PDB file of C-alpha atoms in Angstrom:
ATOM      1  CA  MET K   1      61.770 117.917 129.765  1.00 89.00           C
ATOM      2  CA  ASN K   2      65.100 117.189 128.739  1.00 94.00           C
ATOM      3  CA  HIS K   3      67.513 114.144 128.941  1.00 96.00           C
ATOM      4  CA  LYS K   4      71.133 113.430 128.575  1.00 96.00           C
ATOM      5  CA  ILE K   5      71.498 110.235 126.375  1.00 96.00           C
ATOM      6  CA  LYS K   6      74.516 108.172 127.969  1.00 94.00           C
ATOM      7  CA  SER K   7      74.056 105.414 125.722  1.00 93.00           C
ATOM      8  CA  THR K   8      71.778 103.068 122.720  1.00 92.00           C
ATOM      9  CA  GLN K   9      70.600  99.528 123.318  1.00 93.00           C
ATOM     10  CA  ASN K  10      70.518  96.676 121.120  1.00 89.00           C
ATOM     11  CA  ILE K  11      68.263  96.064 118.468  1.00 91.00           C
ATOM     12  CA  SER K  12      67.471  93.046 116.469  1.00 90.00           C
ATOM     13  CA  LYS K  13      66.282  91.849 113.496  1.00 90.00           C
ATOM     14  CA  ASN K  14      62.905  90.439 113.340  1.00 91.00           C
ATOM     15  CA  CYS K  15      61.170  91.192 116.853  1.00 93.00           C
ATOM     16  CA  LEU K  16      57.681  93.237 116.760  1.00 95.00           C
ATOM     17  CA  VAL K  17      58.724  96.721 118.357  1.00 96.00           C
ATOM     18  CA  CYS K  18      62.605  97.085 117.320  1.00 93.00           C
ATOM     19  CA  GLY K  19      62.805  94.432 114.325  1.00 92.00           C
ATOM     20  CA  ILE K  20      64.470  96.364 111.807  1.00 91.00           C
ATOM     21  CA  ASP K  21      63.472  93.742 108.941  1.00 93.00           C
ATOM     22  CA  ASN K  22      60.448  93.604 110.490  1.00 95.00           C
ATOM     23  CA  GLU K  23      57.801  94.490 107.849  1.00 95.00           C
ATOM     24  CA  PHE K  24      55.115  95.192 110.118  1.00 96.00           C
ATOM     25  CA  GLY K  25      57.267  95.825 113.106  1.00 95.00           C
ATOM     26  CA  LEU K  26      58.117  99.039 115.207  1.00 96.00           C
ATOM     27  CA  LYS K  27      61.199  99.745 114.336  1.00 96.00           C
ATOM     28  CA  THR K  28      61.999 101.203 117.953  1.00 97.00           C
ATOM     29  CA  ARG K  29      64.955 103.284 118.885  1.00 96.00           C
ATOM     30  CA  PHE K  30      66.040 102.589 123.106  1.00 96.00           C
ATOM     31  CA  HIS K  31      68.071 104.991 124.909  1.00 96.00           C
ATOM     32  CA  GLU K  32      69.477 104.543 127.882  1.00 96.00           C
ATOM     33  CA  THR K  33      69.352 108.586 129.815  1.00 97.00           C
ATOM     34  CA  GLU K  34      72.557 109.488 132.970  1.00 96.00           C
ATOM     35  CA  GLU K  35      69.214 108.963 135.115  1.00 96.00           C
ATOM     36  CA  ASN K  36      68.843 104.857 133.999  1.00 96.00           C
ATOM     37  CA  GLU K  37      65.976 105.413 132.145  1.00 98.00           C
ATOM     38  CA  VAL K  38      64.982 103.893 128.669  1.00 98.00           C
ATOM     39  CA  ILE K  39      63.592 106.868 125.793  1.00 98.00           C
ATOM     40  CA  ALA K  40      62.254 104.587 123.458  1.00 98.00           C
ATOM     41  CA  LEU K  41      61.563 106.232 119.639  1.00 97.00           C
ATOM     42  CA  PHE K  42      59.548 104.521 117.503  1.00 97.00           C
ATOM     43  CA  ARG K  43      56.760 105.989 114.885  1.00 97.00           C
ATOM     44  CA  PRO K  44      53.356 103.551 114.351  1.00 98.00           C
ATOM     45  CA  GLN K  45      51.915 103.318 110.690  1.00 97.00           C
ATOM     46  CA  GLU K  46      48.515 102.626 109.228  1.00 96.00           C
ATOM     47  CA  PHE K  47      48.631  99.005 109.839  1.00 95.00           C
ATOM     48  CA  HIS K  48      48.990  99.405 113.357  1.00 97.00           C
ATOM     49  CA  GLN K  49      45.906 100.769 114.053  1.00 96.00           C
ATOM     50  CA  SER K  50      42.387 100.081 115.539  1.00 95.00           C
ATOM     51  CA  TYR K  51      40.111 102.809 114.628  1.00 94.00           C
ATOM     52  CA  PRO K  52      40.789 104.953 112.343  1.00 95.00           C
ATOM     53  CA  ASN K  53      43.476 107.485 113.006  1.00 95.00           C
ATOM     54  CA  ILE K  54      44.376 105.569 116.050  1.00 97.00           C
ATOM     55  CA  THR K  55      47.368 102.943 117.257  1.00 98.00           C
ATOM     56  CA  HIS K  56      45.742  99.808 118.337  1.00 98.00           C
ATOM     57  CA  GLY K  57      46.162  99.705 122.142  1.00 97.00           C
ATOM     58  CA  GLY K  58      47.854  96.173 121.996  1.00 97.00           C
ATOM     59  CA  ILE K  59      50.419  98.102 119.944  1.00 98.00           C
ATOM     60  CA  SER K  60      50.377 100.290 123.448  1.00 98.00           C
ATOM     61  CA  ALA K  61      50.591  97.228 125.415  1.00 98.00           C
ATOM     62  CA  ALA K  62      53.891  95.587 123.386  1.00 98.00           C
ATOM     63  CA  LEU K  63      55.780  98.709 122.872  1.00 98.00           C
ATOM     64  CA  LEU K  64      55.313 100.057 126.982  1.00 98.00           C
ATOM     65  CA  ASP K  65      56.326  96.474 127.912  1.00 98.00           C
ATOM     66  CA  GLU K  66      59.569  96.633 126.262  1.00 97.00           C
ATOM     67  CA  VAL K  67      60.889  99.494 127.178  1.00 98.00           C
ATOM     68  CA  ILE K  68      59.987  98.454 131.034  1.00 98.00           C
ATOM     69  CA  GLY K  69      62.078  95.111 130.606  1.00 97.00           C
ATOM     70  CA  ARG K  70      64.644  97.067 128.931  1.00 96.00           C
ATOM     71  CA  ALA K  71      65.009  99.716 132.006  1.00 97.00           C
ATOM     72  CA  ILE K  72      66.828  96.722 133.497  1.00 96.00           C
ATOM     73  CA  MET K  73      69.928  96.646 131.004  1.00 94.00           C
ATOM     74  CA  SER K  74      71.035 100.346 132.392  1.00 94.00           C
ATOM     75  CA  PHE K  75      72.284  98.962 135.411  1.00 92.00           C
ATOM     76  CA  TYR K  76      73.494  95.861 133.925  1.00 92.00           C
ATOM     77  CA  ASP K  77      74.365  94.888 130.577  1.00 90.00           C
ATOM     78  CA  ALA K  78      73.259  94.825 127.145  1.00 86.00           C
ATOM     79  CA  ASN K  79      72.625  91.191 127.362  1.00 87.00           C
ATOM     80  CA  THR K  80      70.364  91.279 130.588  1.00 93.00           C
ATOM     81  CA  PHE K  81      66.664  91.815 130.059  1.00 90.00           C
ATOM     82  CA  GLY K  82      62.855  91.017 131.185  1.00 95.00           C
ATOM     83  CA  VAL K  83      60.496  88.447 130.687  1.00 96.00           C
ATOM     84  CA  THR K  84      56.865  89.908 131.643  1.00 98.00           C
ATOM     85  CA  ILE K  85      55.700  88.138 135.044  1.00 98.00           C
ATOM     86  CA  GLU K  86      52.262  91.029 134.948  1.00 98.00           C
ATOM     87  CA  LEU K  87      51.620  93.712 132.621  1.00 98.00           C
ATOM     88  CA  ASN K  88      48.792  96.454 133.777  1.00 98.00           C
ATOM     89  CA  VAL K  89      48.267  99.358 130.952  1.00 98.00           C
ATOM     90  CA  LYS K  90      45.738 102.849 131.292  1.00 98.00           C
ATOM     91  CA  TYR K  91      45.138 104.389 128.635  1.00 98.00           C
ATOM     92  CA  LYS K  92      44.032 107.980 128.996  1.00 98.00           C
ATOM     93  CA  LYS K  93      44.690 109.056 125.444  1.00 98.00           C
ATOM     94  CA  PRO K  94      44.278 107.813 121.144  1.00 98.00           C
ATOM     95  CA  VAL K  95      47.834 107.200 119.908  1.00 98.00           C
ATOM     96  CA  PRO K  96      47.811 108.720 116.395  1.00 98.00           C
ATOM     97  CA  TYR K  97      50.092 106.877 114.450  1.00 97.00           C
ATOM     98  CA  GLY K  98      52.186 108.077 111.376  1.00 96.00           C
ATOM     99  CA  ILE K  99      53.936 110.197 114.045  1.00 97.00           C
ATOM    100  CA  GLU K 100      57.294 109.847 116.270  1.00 97.00           C
ATOM    101  CA  LEU K 101      55.845 108.878 119.574  1.00 98.00           C
ATOM    102  CA  LYS K 102      58.333 108.739 122.226  1.00 98.00           C
ATOM    103  CA  ALA K 103      57.815 106.546 125.576  1.00 98.00           C
ATOM    104  CA  ILE K 104      59.784 106.023 128.938  1.00 98.00           C
ATOM    105  CA  GLY K 105      60.643 102.793 131.259  1.00 98.00           C
ATOM    106  CA  ARG K 106      62.212 102.808 134.567  1.00 98.00           C
ATOM    107  CA  ILE K 107      62.584 100.125 137.164  1.00 98.00           C
ATOM    108  CA  THR K 108      61.008 101.497 140.385  1.00 98.00           C
ATOM    109  CA  LYS K 109      62.183  97.662 142.580  1.00 98.00           C
ATOM    110  CA  ASP K 110      64.859  95.450 141.824  1.00 96.00           C
ATOM    111  CA  GLY K 111      64.577  92.296 143.976  1.00 94.00           C
ATOM    112  CA  GLY K 112      67.347  89.961 142.610  1.00 90.00           C
ATOM    113  CA  ARG K 113      65.728  87.949 139.976  1.00 95.00           C
ATOM    114  CA  ILE K 114      62.293  89.764 139.985  1.00 98.00           C
ATOM    115  CA  PHE K 115      62.001  93.880 139.380  1.00 98.00           C
ATOM    116  CA  GLU K 116      59.360  95.987 138.549  1.00 98.00           C
ATOM    117  CA  GLY K 117      58.600  98.613 136.533  1.00 98.00           C
ATOM    118  CA  THR K 118      56.640 102.153 135.088  1.00 98.00           C
ATOM    119  CA  GLY K 119      56.251 103.680 131.622  1.00 98.00           C
ATOM    120  CA  GLU K 120      54.208 106.013 129.326  1.00 98.00           C
ATOM    121  CA  ILE K 121      53.935 106.704 126.262  1.00 98.00           C
ATOM    122  CA  TYR K 122      53.659 110.413 125.294  1.00 98.00           C
ATOM    123  CA  LEU K 123      52.066 112.187 122.439  1.00 98.00           C
ATOM    124  CA  PRO K 124      53.922 115.641 120.251  1.00 96.00           C
ATOM    125  CA  ASP K 125      52.588 117.958 122.827  1.00 96.00           C
ATOM    126  CA  GLY K 126      54.148 116.662 126.303  1.00 96.00           C
ATOM    127  CA  SER K 127      50.540 114.880 126.705  1.00 97.00           C
ATOM    128  CA  LEU K 128      50.257 111.812 128.279  1.00 98.00           C
ATOM    129  CA  ALA K 129      48.476 108.738 126.187  1.00 98.00           C
ATOM    130  CA  VAL K 130      49.293 105.876 127.687  1.00 98.00           C
ATOM    131  CA  THR K 131      51.572 104.136 131.489  1.00 98.00           C
ATOM    132  CA  ALA K 132      51.406 100.934 132.829  1.00 98.00           C
ATOM    133  CA  HIS K 133      53.274  99.328 135.350  1.00 98.00           C
ATOM    134  CA  GLY K 134      54.895  95.878 135.005  1.00 98.00           C
ATOM    135  CA  LYS K 135      56.953  93.065 136.766  1.00 98.00           C
ATOM    136  CA  TYR K 136      59.773  91.199 135.207  1.00 98.00           C
ATOM    137  CA  MET K 137      62.548  87.959 135.850  1.00 98.00           C
ATOM    138  CA  LYS K 138      65.741  89.186 135.308  1.00 97.00           C
ATOM    139  CA  ARG K 139      66.959  86.973 132.248  1.00 95.00           C
ATOM    140  CA  LYS K 140      70.178  86.813 130.016  1.00 91.00           C
ATOM    141  CA  VAL K 141      69.527  87.227 126.407  1.00 86.00           C
ATOM    142  CA  GLU K 142      71.360  83.484 125.878  1.00 85.00           C
ATOM    143  CA  GLN K 143      68.954  82.277 128.590  1.00 88.00           C
ATOM    144  CA  ILE K 144      66.019  83.389 126.075  1.00 84.00           C
ATOM    145  CA  ALA K 145      67.647  82.926 122.512  1.00 84.00           C
ATOM    146  CA  ASP K 146      69.817  80.416 121.277  1.00 81.00           C
ATOM    147  CA  GLU K 147      73.815  81.254 120.188  1.00 79.00           C
ATOM    148  CA  ALA K 148      72.978  81.977 116.153  1.00 81.00           C
ATOM    149  CA  PHE K 149      70.112  84.642 117.469  1.00 81.00           C
ATOM    150  CA  VAL K 150      73.135  86.362 119.876  1.00 76.00           C
ATOM    151  CA  ASP K 151      75.699  86.028 117.359  1.00 77.00           C
ATOM    152  CA  ASN K 152      73.770  86.963 114.059  1.00 79.00           C
ATOM    153  CA  GLU K 153      70.406  89.341 115.548  1.00 81.00           C
ATOM    154  CA  TRP K 154      70.812  90.886 118.736  1.00 75.00           C
ATOM    155  CA  PHE K 155      73.446  94.167 117.665  1.00 81.00           C
ATOM    156  CA  GLY K 156      74.108  97.522 118.898  1.00 80.00           C
ATOM    157  CA  ARG K 157      74.228 100.942 117.333  1.00 73.00           C
ATOM    158  CA  ASP K 158      76.830 103.725 117.896  1.00 73.00           C
ATOM    159  CA  ASP K 159      74.320 106.272 116.330  1.00 77.00           C
ATOM    160  CA  PHE K 160      72.567 108.077 118.895  1.00 83.00           C
ATOM    161  CA  PRO K 161      71.628 111.874 120.022  1.00 88.00           C
ATOM    162  CA  ASP K 162      73.105 113.631 123.036  1.00 90.00           C
ATOM    163  CA  GLU K 163      69.675 114.640 124.194  1.00 93.00           C
ATOM    164  CA  ILE K 164      66.098 113.635 124.157  1.00 94.00           C
ATOM    165  CA  SER K 165      63.375 116.238 124.996  1.00 92.00           C
ATOM    166  CA  ILE K 166      59.556 114.822 126.718  1.00 90.00           C
TER     167      ILE K 166
END
């Protein structure tokens, strides 16, 4: 399925999932679709493994936690985030490392301060590897991090694809 991209989301320097300066991070990029979903593009590395040639399940959970928590930005703004209350993950297939993978997250219920969402990680052949459902509390980035983080480590990018296929 092709998803038209309307924008890309902010990233940071040191986050495990999106941090560009975290040498052990996933360096994930997050793109908002016209349907207000968020697609994550990431490439786990060998140091993210559990068993040989398989990404650790905790890494998959962290990625899904992030993509669902970020889906709320599609409805509000770049500084509205989700803080995890609960996350349920189901592993369906092993997730390899060393190749680009895609995940997608969406909001399924927005109840004001609390929202819920779902997400999936897809393998390059389009098959479903991991699913998740989470419950989050809406927070402004300024409520989570100090002003120095917001000013120096939370920044946008203008480069994004017109379309992503999953």
